[in-house]
Coordinates of C-alpha atoms in Angstrom, one line a residue:
X1 CA -20.5 15.8 3.1
X2 CA -23.1 13.8 1.4
X3 CA -25.2 11.6 3.6
X4 CA -25.2 7.9 2.5
X5 CA -28.9 7.7 3.2
X6 CA -31.6 10.1 3.8
X7 CA -34.1 9.9 6.5
X8 CA -36.6 8.0 4.3
X9 CA -33.9 5.4 3.4
X10 CA -33.1 4.8 7.1
X11 CA -36.7 4.2 7.7
X12 CA -37.0 1.5 4.9
X13 CA -33.9 -0.2 6.1
X14 CA -35.2 -0.3 9.5
X15 CA -38.6 -1.7 8.5
X16 CA -36.9 -4.3 6.3
X17 CA -34.8 -5.3 9.4
X18 CA -37.8 -5.5 11.7
X19 CA -39.7 -7.6 8.9
X20 CA -36.7 -9.9 8.8
X21 CA -36.6 -10.4 12.4
X22 CA -40.3 -11.0 12.6
X23 CA -40.0 -13.7 10.0
X24 CA -37.2 -15.5 11.8
X25 CA -39.1 -15.2 15.0
X26 CA -42.4 -16.6 13.2
X27 CA -40.2 -19.6 11.9
X28 CA -39.0 -20.3 15.4
X29 CA -42.3 -20.2 17.2
X30 CA -44.5 -21.7 14.3
X31 CA -42.3 -23.4 11.9
X32 CA -41.3 -27.0 11.6
X33 CA -38.8 -26.9 14.3
X34 CA -40.6 -24.4 16.5
X35 CA -41.0 -24.3 20.0
X36 CA -44.4 -25.9 20.1
X37 CA -43.2 -28.6 18.0
X38 CA -40.3 -29.3 20.3
X39 CA -42.4 -29.5 23.4
X40 CA -44.8 -31.8 21.8
X41 CA -41.7 -34.0 20.7
X42 CA -40.3 -33.8 24.3
X43 CA -43.6 -35.1 25.7
X44 CA -43.5 -38.0 23.2
X45 CA -39.9 -38.6 24.1
X46 CA -40.9 -38.8 27.6
X47 CA -43.9 -40.9 27.1
X48 CA -41.7 -43.5 25.0
X49 CA -39.1 -43.4 27.6
X50 CA -41.7 -44.7 30.3
X51 CA -42.9 -47.3 27.9
X52 CA -39.6 -48.6 27.4
X53 CA -38.9 -48.5 31.1
X54 CA -41.9 -50.6 31.6
X55 CA -40.8 -53.0 28.7
X56 CA -37.5 -53.3 30.1
X57 CA -38.5 -54.2 33.5
X58 CA -41.0 -56.8 32.0
X59 CA -38.1 -58.3 29.9
X60 CA -35.9 -58.5 33.2
X61 CA -38.6 -60.1 34.9
X62 CA -39.3 -62.8 32.1
X63 CA -35.5 -63.4 32.0
X64 CA -35.4 -64.0 35.7
X65 CA -38.3 -66.5 35.3
X66 CA -36.6 -68.2 32.4
X67 CA -33.3 -68.4 34.5
X68 CA -35.2 -69.9 37.4
X69 CA -37.0 -72.5 35.2
X70 CA -33.7 -73.5 33.6
X71 CA -32.0 -73.9 37.0
X72 CA -34.9 -75.6 38.4
X73 CA -35.1 -78.0 35.6
X74 CA -31.3 -78.6 35.8
X75 CA -31.6 -79.2 39.6
X76 CA -34.5 -81.6 39.0
X77 CA -32.5 -83.5 36.2
X78 CA -29.4 -83.7 38.6
X79 CA -31.3 -85.3 41.3
X80 CA -33.1 -87.5 39.1
X81 CA -29.7 -88.6 37.7
X82 CA -28.0 -89.2 41.0
X83 CA -30.7 -90.5 43.0
X84 CA -32.8 -92.4 40.6
X85 CA -30.2 -93.2 37.7
X86 CA -32.1 -91.3 35.0
X87 CA -30.5 -91.7 31.7
X88 CA -31.5 -89.6 28.6
X89 CA -32.5 -91.5 25.4
X90 CA -29.4 -92.1 23.2
X91 CA -27.0 -91.5 26.1
X92 CA -24.5 -94.1 27.8
X93 CA -24.2 -94.2 31.4
X94 CA -21.0 -95.0 33.0
X95 CA -20.6 -95.2 36.6
X96 CA -17.1 -95.4 38.3
X97 CA -17.0 -96.4 41.8
X98 CA -14.0 -97.0 44.1
X99 CA -14.0 -100.4 45.7
X100 CA -13.4 -100.2 49.4
X101 CA -10.5 -102.6 50.7
X102 CA -12.1 -105.3 52.6
X103 CA -12.2 -105.1 56.2
X104 CA -10.1 -107.4 58.2
X105 CA -11.4 -108.4 61.6
X106 CA -9.1 -110.1 64.1
X107 CA -9.6 -113.3 64.7
X108 CA -10.6 -114.9 68.2
X109 CA -7.8 -116.3 70.2
X110 CA -9.4 -119.7 70.3
X111 CA -9.6 -120.0 66.5
X112 CA -6.1 -119.2 65.7
X113 CA -4.2 -121.7 63.7
X114 CA -1.5 -123.5 65.9
X115 CA 1.8 -124.6 65.1
X116 CA 0.8 -128.3 65.4
X117 CA -1.0 -130.2 62.7
X118 CA -4.6 -130.8 63.3
X119 CA -5.3 -134.2 64.9
X120 CA -6.7 -137.1 62.8
X121 CA -10.3 -137.7 63.2
X122 CA -11.2 -140.2 65.6
X123 CA -12.2 -143.9 64.2
X124 CA -14.2 -146.5 65.6

């Protein structure tokens, strides 16, 4: 039987495989997408996430202030309209009120009209 590779050929193949493995590991550790670069990018991502969280909190605070100011102005405007009769320029104000029925008080008994006609004034 004839061996496929002799001892020297096996050594060469072994060293080629080790060199290929070393090249792959070198790319992994020191290349573009290597571990140090990934760790640096993770740090940048965490830093950016913190900055985004701070910006988001500030945006929410500003939005709350805007809502408070809008509601406050609306409340002031409503109070001015109802209590002071404020009317905006180019606005027509129409106020509808319900008229209360007149209150009828009972007449005193002495002033009730009698069934007899009033007497004629006395003449002298």
